[in-house]
Every structure is written in C-alpha cells, then in structure tokens.
C-alpha cells in the first residue's frame, strides 16, 4: 500500500472518495469534484507548520480525555516516527490525525437530519461556501469567521457552550432519542474541540472558559441536564411566539443593521435620548428589550467613531498624525465590519437554506451578546479615545492616545498600543528626518520643533527653531525634546551658517534604520531606552562635529582668547604701548579725532608689540571705534577698541555680547588710564623733587602732593588688582573650563553669557551698582583734577625756578663784567615776584587741601557703599582699600560696619 | 531526507506507527485510507482542507445510508 511511486493528488483523492463512500469511481464524481475544489482553493494552511506544537496539542488532548497512558504511548510512537525519518511532512499528518480524532468515550453520534440536509445542499455549497476555509486573513479576525464556521460545522456549539455540553452529556451508550431534541444536529464533539484548539483565538477561549465550569456541573448530574438544557429554551420559544409583532430573528436582523449605524425596522435611533431604542409600539419582553438595548450600544459606539473619522478624513489641515489616527480607527472599524459581514452571511445562509434548523443553530440575541463582547470593548475604547482626542492634532494627539495606553487591562493596552504605533509613526518620521537630515517637513505644524522662516541666518541658532511645547508627545521627555531640537538645529547651522556640506551620515556613525510603525511604538515605550540612546548618540555626534568645525575652521576658541586679550586688556604690553601712542591724540577734543589716524596708530601698536605674532585672522578683525561724541568730550571719552565678528562665530559673539564687551572695555580703559596718569604723576614727583629742593617754601605743598598721590596710587592699585585677579581672571578661568567641557554650542554660549554677566556685574557696570560706579567715576575725576592741579603747580614752580636761576645768572654775568650784580629796581622787582610766588603758595595749598578733602570724602563714600554691598568680593575690596584703617578713623559709618569687634571697642 | 528510495520494510514500519497513532486518536481511518492521506500530505496538501474533506465525505456517506434506510 505504501508504494513509493508517486500518484497525482487527484488520483489519490478519487481513491479516497471511493474508499470512504464505498462506491465505484463513477458514483463519487460529485463528491470528488467537491473535494478537489476545497483542496484546491485552500492550498496554504492557516495554522503554524510546527510539528512540535501539533504533538503537544495531541498530548494535551489525551490528558484532557484522561488517557495519560495513551499520551505516553503516543510520545513513544512519535519519537519512533521522527527517528525513522521516512515521512517528510510529519506535522501535516499528525495534524490531520488530530483533526479527525474522536473521543473514544463517546459514542460517535451520526445524525441523520442535518446530514441529509447537508448532502442535499452539498453541491451548492461547493460553489458558494462563504464560511468555508476562507483565504488566510489577519490573525485578529480569524476567530470571527472561524467561529461561524465552527458553529456551522458543529451546529450545536452554542454561545454558552450548551451544544458541547450536550455532547459531553451523551456519555451513555444509547444515542439520544431524536424526538427529544427536535431539529438539533449533534456533530462529533471532536470537531468543536479540535477546532477550538487549533484556533487558539480569543473567542474560542471564551467559549472554553464558559464550558469548563458548566462541564463540571454537568458531568456530576449526568442525565437530568438534558432536560434542564431544554427547559429555558422552550420557555423562550413560548415567549417569542407570544409576542405577535416581532420575533427574535427579526430583532436579530434589526440589530445587525443597528450595528452598522442603520436604523432597523423596530430599533431606531432616538435623537432626544441619543441612543437606540426599540420602537415603543412593539411589544417585547423585558429581557429581550434589555438585551437589545445592550447590543444597540455597539451601533451607537460605531456611529460615534464613524462620525469622527468621516469628519476628519476630509480635513486636510488635520495633518499626518491625525490622518494616521483616522486610518487606525478605520482599520479597527474594518475588522468590526468583517465581523458584521460574517454575521450577515450566517443569517443569509439560514435564509437560503430556508429551513428552520432549530434554534440552536441560528443567531440569537444572546449569542450575539457573547460574540460581540470583545468587539464592544474594542469599540468602547476607541470611542473613549475619539472623545479624548477631539480637537487635538499632531503631537498633542499622540499624547492623548498615549494617556490611554496606561491601563492595566492588557487587551485594551495592546489595542491602544497598536493605535499609538500608527499615530506616532508620522512623528517618528518627522523626528528621523529632523535629527538625521535636519529637514523639517511639517506642513501642518504637528511636530514639536517649530521653524520661523522669517529669521535670517545670523540669528538662526538663537531664534529660528523653537520647541512647540503643546506638541511634545507625553512619551518624550522635555530633556529628550530639547536634545532633538538641538540636533536638528546643529545640522542646519552647519549647513546654512558654516556652509559645511558634509553629509550627515559622515557626521554620525549612528546608522539610521527605517522604522516600521510597530517599531515606532516600541521605540517610545520600551524599557531598554533604545530611543534615549539613539537621541543621545545623535546629539553627541552632531554637537561634537559642530564644535569641531567651529574650532578648527572658525577658530572659535582663538577668538574667545582674542576678546580676552584685546577687549579685556589682557595683552598688557600692547595696551600700554597703544596708550603711549594714543596719548597725544586723545587729549584733544573728541570732535577733532579721525578714525583713520587712530587706526594707523593701532597698527603701529600691533606691529611694535607681541600682538604682531597673533593670528592675522584675529588682527584683521581688530579695529578702532569712536563712540558718540557729546560736547566737551576729549578723545579719552570716545575712544574704544572694536572687534569685528561675523559668520558662525557671531552666534557666540552676538550683538548684545559685543555691546557688553564695549562697556567693559570702556570701564577697563578708564581704569587703565588712571593708572597711566598716576604713573605720570609719580614721574613728575621724581623728576621735580630735586629741582625744587632749592625752593624750601614749596616743600609743604610738595609733601601734600605726594601724600595725596600715594593715596590715589594705593586706591588704583587695589582697584586694578581687584579687576584683574578677582574679576577677569577668575571668570575667565571658569569660562575656559566650561568651554573645554562643553558638549554643544549652547553650553558655550551659555558659559560665555555667564562670563560676560559676571564681569559686567563685578565691574560695577550693572544697574544695581550704579551708585558705586558713580563714586568710582568721581574718584577717577578727582585723579584727573589732581593731575591738572599738580601740573599747574609744577609749571608755576618751575617757571619761578627758571626766573630765579636766570636772575642769579644775570647777576653773575654782570659781576664778571665788573658791574653791580643787581640794580635796586631789579632787586625790588625780583623780591616782589618772589613774594608774589610765595603768596600763591597758600592758594595752592588750599586748592590741594580742597582736592584732598573731596577725594577722601568720595573714597569714604565709596567704601561705605562697598561695605554695605552684598557681594563678598566687594567687601574684601573695601577691606583692602582701607587696610590701615586710615579712612575708618575719619568716617564713623565705616567703623560700624567694618572690622572686628575688638577694633570697634578700641575706637569706642 | 526521504528523497532516496526507502526500503519497503522501513515504509511499512512507519505506516504501522502512524496507524497506531491514528488508532490512539480514534480517527476511524483504516490502513488504506491512512496511506492515501499520508501520500497526499507528503505531496503538500493542506491537512486542514483534507480533514474537512474527509469529514464531509463521511457525513455524505451517513446521509446516503440514511436515505437508503428510509427508502428501504
């Protein structure tokens, strides 16, 4: 029999038909045709081709039938079969055997009525079997048509498992009396069981769950249950027949329409109450009415979802995220429609057969209630989603959907997760376009990065791209979205501002992968944080590349140092030389200054000092700038150095930054000038001290001058120390560290801004320390005034000295000529002049005294302000300025706030 | 693996094993029907379809017998 020769399947099939029917080839033509059609149209199996799985199922089946010994025997046989290796398609054979298996404990009950009917209907069924092994469909729906099929096959496999209970109850050797259950067909239970097993779908499970307890009940009280099973059935029959207007089957028909949102004959949409209601004229029992009401909810839910998708799918401005949400809803609705169509076809089959097969096989409201239980939960979830998503779009919509995925119900969660996957797919697409290509294709403003097309490239980094807070999906953290923004911004910055056309693939080693919608949802919700690492990697690479480009091609750090050296007077020799050169120019009124002269001087200063070794790129940008001239200004007031910034580095050195730099420069320049003036004063002291020794009447004045000058020198030195070491160097060090560690351009910009702010604040240039600055300015003014006064005094003194020397010389000359050295008139004139000069000395002294007084007053005021300042370094400055407590002795207010307690008690 | 001609004894042994399984599962297939089924399966016929065909055929047999009985 197991001949190796290969016969064609058709021949084999014919053999099979003959064999089973026990007839000759001619008589089985009809059945053979049918068999060929069924086999031919279902070539691919709808179940997993897994031998192990099938074997496991068979074992389970044995266990279920309490035939563990047979199960062991089967395992043995199966192993043997495997070891022999003659059969290739072992799973198929095992599967076939399993499908055909029957529980030996039961009498195989062959039923005549239905089978006869089937035999008649067979030819037609072969042409139009709507339920017969349809083509493999998506898994989610399989259960629905499978179900119907199972209902068809085992007509008694009812919604509550009653049918199969019936089968189990028929353990007895006697077949049930035909009359007992009229019109009911008893299919072999194995069909139902094996079907249920092979399907493994949800509804099958619900059936199984329903069966299990009932089964236990029934096996205990074996026979009576047949009666109990029939009792409610007959009672209901009585009920339905009692109502004249309507039967249950017509209600079922109506309900099927209502499921699609179409009003039925007697179930209509009630607008006032916003629900489906059974026509009030129709008399219905309360239970039927109740069931109908519960079923009709499905229609209402369907309408709600349908309305939303219909409204939105036409709305173009709704955006891609919204469209995919609608698509997801449609997909769900489609599955729902599939269920409906299956139900309809079931109804159709019943009509076509035109015979009342008995209540067990037909659709009933109760059966529908069970079958639509899962779809109802689905629709409910969808309707809730629709409600929640009303009026939202883009990322907001995704957030709304995401909020619903946080449920403990795994079934609902998987549904929402699926929708979320679809909804977030466009967002993921946006995201990848943005972080890998820097492109923003967001026509409907759904993505959480917004671009302002009016912003020019010079402000690209600062203003062009912003976060749309409302559109950030809730599954993306603020930190992540900020990084996402930064990544795309960096890419755009590189392309548009730095004109760096390196393809992003080269920038990033991160391989970008095409993501399907399933991955999208996983990506956002997984615990492994793949998304986070992806973003981090892209962020890290892009930022690093950007900083590299800025540092290498645009010398960002060198420019930063240049700012420090030139605008913050870090390059001492250059500044000193520049001041030397500029001094004659700058003492002139500001209106007579010309920029080109000053530029020339600047170049001279650069060439003469170490600045010449600097990068020409930097020196090129160094320039002179004259501030706005107000009447009475000298060159000193309007002169300023300038540094031209453009291109990418202008992103760090913005206009505001440069104006800050200018203010700081002016302050430092002024302070520097004071130092310069005091050096001049000191030089004057040194030079003139010997000359004026011959004029003893001046010694008092000179002493006064020296005292005041050294007071000023002390003050300015301490100020310079403070500015240089406590302000500039400290902040600079901080900035430099931060810049070295910076991960992205924003860090550098922020560090730089902090640096500038600190300097502005510590240099008393901010609005809070205006009073201090005014005092300081006054001190500076006093120094200038002192310089002028001293210059005038020296001039007068030197002139007097000159005259006296001339007088003496003339005297000597005449004496050598043998004449009288002086005439009386001459002597008188000389004495008069000397007297005049000596009389001018008290005036000088008083002028100096006034100057000293003012100066000290201002300094004391300054110190008082310093001690009350909140800044610690300023308080230390005041301590240093008044180290020997010279001012404290004069100013009572200083005594209170400065110094230790011991000192205070000393003064008291 | 069984593409080479297999010895008749091995074939028979396999068929015996399958028949035993079939008996255990109470499929009601005799040796010949089973061998036809095995051959069909080996040719890649979908077992789902095949099982349904067999069931239908059985049902048809029952129906025919019943009608015969009735006519008799």
PDB file of N, CA and C in Angstrom, chain B residues 12-72:
ATOM      1  N   UNK B  12       6.912   0.303   5.767  1.00  0.00           N
ATOM      2  CA  UNK B  12       5.852  -0.437   6.461  1.00  0.00           C
ATOM      3  C   UNK B  12       5.872  -0.105   7.952  1.00  0.00           C
ATOM      4  N   UNK B  13       7.087  -0.051   8.481  1.00  0.00           N
ATOM      5  CA  UNK B  13       7.226   0.268   9.900  1.00  0.00           C
ATOM      6  C   UNK B  13       6.595   1.634  10.194  1.00  0.00           C
ATOM      7  N   UNK B  14       6.901   2.597   9.364  1.00  0.00           N
ATOM      8  CA  UNK B  14       6.355   3.937   9.540  1.00  0.00           C
ATOM      9  C   UNK B  14       4.838   3.915   9.501  1.00  0.00           C
ATOM     10  N   UNK B  15       4.356   3.177   8.524  1.00  0.00           N
ATOM     11  CA  UNK B  15       2.903   3.127   8.394  1.00  0.00           C
ATOM     12  C   UNK B  15       2.279   2.501   9.634  1.00  0.00           C
ATOM     13  N   UNK B  16       2.980   1.508  10.177  1.00  0.00           N
ATOM     14  CA  UNK B  16       2.462   0.880  11.393  1.00  0.00           C
ATOM     15  C   UNK B  16       2.371   1.878  12.526  1.00  0.00           C
ATOM     16  N   UNK B  17       3.448   2.645  12.657  1.00  0.00           N
ATOM     17  CA  UNK B  17       3.470   3.661  13.720  1.00  0.00           C
ATOM     18  C   UNK B  17       2.318   4.639  13.531  1.00  0.00           C
ATOM     19  N   UNK B  18       2.147   5.076  12.302  1.00  0.00           N
ATOM     20  CA  UNK B  18       1.098   6.059  12.039  1.00  0.00           C
ATOM     21  C   UNK B  18      -0.277   5.468  12.311  1.00  0.00           C
ATOM     22  N   UNK B  19      -0.414   4.228  11.955  1.00  0.00           N
ATOM     23  CA  UNK B  19      -1.705   3.575  12.173  1.00  0.00           C
ATOM     24  C   UNK B  19      -1.994   3.486  13.671  1.00  0.00           C
ATOM     25  N   UNK B  20      -0.934   3.213  14.412  1.00  0.00           N
ATOM     26  CA  UNK B  20      -1.094   3.118  15.865  1.00  0.00           C
ATOM     27  C   UNK B  20      -1.546   4.462  16.437  1.00  0.00           C
ATOM     28  N   UNK B  21      -0.878   5.515  15.963  1.00  0.00           N
ATOM     29  CA  UNK B  21      -1.263   6.861  16.419  1.00  0.00           C
ATOM     30  C   UNK B  21      -2.709   7.140  16.045  1.00  0.00           C
ATOM     31  N   UNK B  22      -3.030   6.793  14.822  1.00  0.00           N
ATOM     32  CA  UNK B  22      -4.378   7.023  14.327  1.00  0.00           C
ATOM     33  C   UNK B  22      -5.387   6.274  15.192  1.00  0.00           C
ATOM     34  N   UNK B  23      -5.011   5.069  15.588  1.00  0.00           N
ATOM     35  CA  UNK B  23      -5.910   4.286  16.435  1.00  0.00           C
ATOM     36  C   UNK B  23      -6.061   4.960  17.794  1.00  0.00           C
ATOM     37  N   UNK B  24      -4.926   5.398  18.330  1.00  0.00           N
ATOM     38  CA  UNK B  24      -4.962   6.068  19.629  1.00  0.00           C
ATOM     39  C   UNK B  24      -5.888   7.277  19.587  1.00  0.00           C
ATOM     40  N   UNK B  25      -5.769   7.989  18.488  1.00  0.00           N
ATOM     41  CA  UNK B  25      -6.571   9.210  18.376  1.00  0.00           C
ATOM     42  C   UNK B  25      -7.986   8.917  17.921  1.00  0.00           C
ATOM     43  N   UNK B  26      -8.227   7.690  17.616  1.00  0.00           N
ATOM     44  CA  UNK B  26      -9.579   7.281  17.255  1.00  0.00           C
ATOM     45  C   UNK B  26     -10.094   8.027  16.028  1.00  0.00           C
ATOM     46  N   UNK B  27      -9.277   8.036  15.011  1.00  0.00           N
ATOM     47  CA  UNK B  27      -9.679   8.786  13.824  1.00  0.00           C
ATOM     48  C   UNK B  27     -10.612   7.988  12.931  1.00  0.00           C
ATOM     49  N   UNK B  28     -10.624   6.709  13.122  1.00  0.00           N
ATOM     50  CA  UNK B  28     -11.507   5.887  12.298  1.00  0.00           C
ATOM     51  C   UNK B  28     -10.992   5.668  10.892  1.00  0.00           C
ATOM     52  N   UNK B  29      -9.690   5.863  10.696  1.00  0.00           N
ATOM     53  CA  UNK B  29      -9.136   5.638   9.364  1.00  0.00           C
ATOM     54  C   UNK B  29      -8.579   4.214   9.305  1.00  0.00           C
ATOM     55  N   UNK B  30      -8.844   3.518   8.206  1.00  0.00           N
ATOM     56  CA  UNK B  30      -8.201   2.208   8.067  1.00  0.00           C
ATOM     57  C   UNK B  30      -6.866   2.392   7.367  1.00  0.00           C
ATOM     58  N   UNK B  31      -6.163   1.279   7.214  1.00  0.00           N
ATOM     59  CA  UNK B  31      -4.798   1.352   6.696  1.00  0.00           C
ATOM     60  C   UNK B  31      -4.746   2.017   5.331  1.00  0.00           C
ATOM     61  N   UNK B  32      -5.668   1.612   4.487  1.00  0.00           N
ATOM     62  CA  UNK B  32      -5.585   2.122   3.116  1.00  0.00           C
ATOM     63  C   UNK B  32      -5.889   3.622   3.055  1.00  0.00           C
ATOM     64  N   UNK B  33      -6.963   4.019   3.734  1.00  0.00           N
ATOM     65  CA  UNK B  33      -7.296   5.443   3.752  1.00  0.00           C
ATOM     66  C   UNK B  33      -6.132   6.237   4.312  1.00  0.00           C
ATOM     67  N   UNK B  34      -5.576   5.690   5.385  1.00  0.00           N
ATOM     68  CA  UNK B  34      -4.457   6.395   6.019  1.00  0.00           C
ATOM     69  C   UNK B  34      -3.307   6.548   5.049  1.00  0.00           C
ATOM     70  N   UNK B  35      -3.028   5.496   4.320  1.00  0.00           N
ATOM     71  CA  UNK B  35      -1.881   5.591   3.408  1.00  0.00           C
ATOM     72  C   UNK B  35      -2.151   6.615   2.308  1.00  0.00           C
ATOM     73  N   UNK B  36      -3.423   6.664   1.856  1.00  0.00           N
ATOM     74  CA  UNK B  36      -3.753   7.694   0.853  1.00  0.00           C
ATOM     75  C   UNK B  36      -3.504   9.084   1.455  1.00  0.00           C
ATOM     76  N   UNK B  37      -3.982   9.229   2.701  1.00  0.00           N
ATOM     77  CA  UNK B  37      -3.834  10.535   3.353  1.00  0.00           C
ATOM     78  C   UNK B  37      -2.355  10.902   3.504  1.00  0.00           C
ATOM     79  N   UNK B  38      -1.568   9.895   3.922  1.00  0.00           N
ATOM     80  CA  UNK B  38      -0.140  10.174   4.103  1.00  0.00           C
ATOM     81  C   UNK B  38       0.477  10.610   2.794  1.00  0.00           C
ATOM     82  N   UNK B  39       0.100   9.932   1.734  1.00  0.00           N
ATOM     83  CA  UNK B  39       0.681  10.305   0.437  1.00  0.00           C
ATOM     84  C   UNK B  39       0.255  11.716   0.031  1.00  0.00           C
ATOM     85  N   UNK B  40      -0.988  12.004   0.302  1.00  0.00           N
ATOM     86  CA  UNK B  40      -1.467  13.359  -0.037  1.00  0.00           C
ATOM     87  C   UNK B  40      -0.697  14.410   0.768  1.00  0.00           C
ATOM     88  N   UNK B  41      -0.552  14.099   2.047  1.00  0.00           N
ATOM     89  CA  UNK B  41       0.164  15.061   2.892  1.00  0.00           C
ATOM     90  C   UNK B  41       1.604  15.237   2.428  1.00  0.00           C
ATOM     91  N   UNK B  42       2.208  14.103   2.023  1.00  0.00           N
ATOM     92  CA  UNK B  42       3.589  14.171   1.563  1.00  0.00           C
ATOM     93  C   UNK B  42       3.709  15.038   0.315  1.00  0.00           C
ATOM     94  N   UNK B  43       2.612  15.118  -0.410  1.00  0.00           N
ATOM     95  CA  UNK B  43       2.652  15.960  -1.617  1.00  0.00           C
ATOM     96  C   UNK B  43       2.296  17.399  -1.306  1.00  0.00           C
ATOM     97  N   UNK B  44       2.136  17.680  -0.027  1.00  0.00           N
ATOM     98  CA  UNK B  44       1.955  19.081   0.357  1.00  0.00           C
ATOM     99  C   UNK B  44       0.522  19.564   0.391  1.00  0.00           C
ATOM    100  N   UNK B  45      -0.400  18.628   0.456  1.00  0.00           N
ATOM    101  CA  UNK B  45      -1.796  19.045   0.553  1.00  0.00           C
ATOM    102  C   UNK B  45      -2.034  19.649   1.932  1.00  0.00           C
ATOM    103  N   UNK B  46      -2.835  20.667   1.980  1.00  0.00           N
ATOM    104  CA  UNK B  46      -3.138  21.313   3.256  1.00  0.00           C
ATOM    105  C   UNK B  46      -3.965  20.358   4.124  1.00  0.00           C
ATOM    106  N   UNK B  47      -3.426  19.947   5.288  1.00  0.00           N
ATOM    107  CA  UNK B  47      -4.140  18.966   6.112  1.00  0.00           C
ATOM    108  C   UNK B  47      -5.479  19.485   6.615  1.00  0.00           C
ATOM    109  N   UNK B  48      -5.565  20.784   6.811  1.00  0.00           N
ATOM    110  CA  UNK B  48      -6.833  21.351   7.265  1.00  0.00           C
ATOM    111  C   UNK B  48      -7.937  21.030   6.272  1.00  0.00           C
ATOM    112  N   UNK B  49      -7.614  21.319   5.004  1.00  0.00           N
ATOM    113  CA  UNK B  49      -8.603  21.088   3.957  1.00  0.00           C
ATOM    114  C   UNK B  49      -8.923  19.605   3.841  1.00  0.00           C
ATOM    115  N   UNK B  50      -7.861  18.819   3.924  1.00  0.00           N
ATOM    116  CA  UNK B  50      -8.036  17.384   3.755  1.00  0.00           C
ATOM    117  C   UNK B  50      -8.954  16.825   4.836  1.00  0.00           C
ATOM    118  N   UNK B  51      -8.715  17.267   6.078  1.00  0.00           N
ATOM    119  CA  UNK B  51      -9.526  16.735   7.165  1.00  0.00           C
ATOM    120  C   UNK B  51     -10.986  17.133   6.966  1.00  0.00           C
ATOM    121  N   UNK B  52     -11.186  18.350   6.503  1.00  0.00           N
ATOM    122  CA  UNK B  52     -12.579  18.770   6.308  1.00  0.00           C
ATOM    123  C   UNK B  52     -13.228  17.959   5.190  1.00  0.00           C
ATOM    124  N   UNK B  53     -12.432  17.685   4.151  1.00  0.00           N
ATOM    125  CA  UNK B  53     -12.983  16.883   3.055  1.00  0.00           C
ATOM    126  C   UNK B  53     -13.397  15.511   3.563  1.00  0.00           C
ATOM    127  N   UNK B  54     -12.509  14.921   4.367  1.00  0.00           N
ATOM    128  CA  UNK B  54     -12.819  13.574   4.871  1.00  0.00           C
ATOM    129  C   UNK B  54     -14.089  13.597   5.698  1.00  0.00           C
ATOM    130  N   UNK B  55     -14.197  14.642   6.526  1.00  0.00           N
ATOM    131  CA  UNK B  55     -15.390  14.719   7.361  1.00  0.00           C
ATOM    132  C   UNK B  55     -16.644  14.854   6.528  1.00  0.00           C
ATOM    133  N   UNK B  56     -16.545  15.700   5.511  1.00  0.00           N
ATOM    134  CA  UNK B  56     -17.716  15.887   4.668  1.00  0.00           C
ATOM    135  C   UNK B  56     -18.097  14.582   3.972  1.00  0.00           C
ATOM    136  N   UNK B  57     -17.053  13.916   3.507  1.00  0.00           N
ATOM    137  CA  UNK B  57     -17.319  12.663   2.809  1.00  0.00           C
ATOM    138  C   UNK B  57     -18.017  11.678   3.739  1.00  0.00           C
ATOM    139  N   UNK B  58     -17.542  11.638   4.983  1.00  0.00           N
ATOM    140  CA  UNK B  58     -18.170  10.723   5.936  1.00  0.00           C
ATOM    141  C   UNK B  58     -19.627  11.088   6.150  1.00  0.00           C
ATOM    142  N   UNK B  59     -19.802  12.395   6.274  1.00  0.00           N
ATOM    143  CA  UNK B  59     -21.171  12.854   6.506  1.00  0.00           C
ATOM    144  C   UNK B  59     -22.071  12.458   5.331  1.00  0.00           C
ATOM    145  N   UNK B  60     -21.480  12.654   4.140  1.00  0.00           N
ATOM    146  CA  UNK B  60     -22.252  12.300   2.944  1.00  0.00           C
ATOM    147  C   UNK B  60     -22.601  10.820   2.960  1.00  0.00           C
ATOM    148  N   UNK B  61     -21.639   9.989   3.380  1.00  0.00           N
ATOM    149  CA  UNK B  61     -21.894   8.549   3.460  1.00  0.00           C
ATOM    150  C   UNK B  61     -23.060   8.274   4.395  1.00  0.00           C
ATOM    151  N   UNK B  62     -22.966   8.929   5.569  1.00  0.00           N
ATOM    152  CA  UNK B  62     -24.034   8.729   6.548  1.00  0.00           C
ATOM    153  C   UNK B  62     -25.390   9.072   5.929  1.00  0.00           C
ATOM    154  N   UNK B  63     -25.375  10.222   5.267  1.00  0.00           N
ATOM    155  CA  UNK B  63     -26.637  10.698   4.682  1.00  0.00           C
ATOM    156  C   UNK B  63     -27.165   9.699   3.678  1.00  0.00           C
ATOM    157  N   UNK B  64     -26.240   9.182   2.872  1.00  0.00           N
ATOM    158  CA  UNK B  64     -26.674   8.232   1.840  1.00  0.00           C
ATOM    159  C   UNK B  64     -27.250   6.990   2.490  1.00  0.00           C
ATOM    160  N   UNK B  65     -26.542   6.530   3.531  1.00  0.00           N
ATOM    161  CA  UNK B  65     -27.026   5.333   4.208  1.00  0.00           C
ATOM    162  C   UNK B  65     -28.420   5.583   4.753  1.00  0.00           C
ATOM    163  N   UNK B  66     -28.547   6.773   5.378  1.00  0.00           N
ATOM    164  CA  UNK B  66     -29.835   7.107   5.985  1.00  0.00           C
ATOM    165  C   UNK B  66     -30.944   7.108   4.940  1.00  0.00           C
ATOM    166  N   UNK B  67     -30.623   7.732   3.804  1.00  0.00           N
ATOM    167  CA  UNK B  67     -31.670   7.792   2.764  1.00  0.00           C
ATOM    168  C   UNK B  67     -31.996   6.391   2.247  1.00  0.00           C
ATOM    169  N   UNK B  68     -30.916   5.585   2.154  1.00  0.00           N
ATOM    170  CA  UNK B  68     -31.166   4.213   1.715  1.00  0.00           C
ATOM    171  C   UNK B  68     -32.097   3.505   2.691  1.00  0.00           C
ATOM    172  N   UNK B  69     -31.773   3.718   3.978  1.00  0.00           N
ATOM    173  CA  UNK B  69     -32.605   3.098   5.005  1.00  0.00           C
ATOM    174  C   UNK B  69     -34.059   3.517   4.844  1.00  0.00           C
ATOM    175  N   UNK B  70     -34.193   4.827   4.630  1.00  0.00           N
ATOM    176  CA  UNK B  70     -35.550   5.354   4.518  1.00  0.00           C
ATOM    177  C   UNK B  70     -36.290   4.732   3.336  1.00  0.00           C
ATOM    178  N   UNK B  71     -35.549   4.704   2.206  1.00  0.00           N
ATOM    179  CA  UNK B  71     -36.205   4.128   1.027  1.00  0.00           C
ATOM    180  C   UNK B  71     -36.515   2.660   1.251  1.00  0.00           C
ATOM    181  N   UNK B  72     -35.568   2.013   1.957  1.00  0.00           N
ATOM    182  CA  UNK B  72     -35.815   0.602   2.235  1.00  0.00           C
ATOM    183  C   UNK B  72     -37.018   0.461   3.163  1.00  0.00           C
TER     184      UNK B  72
END
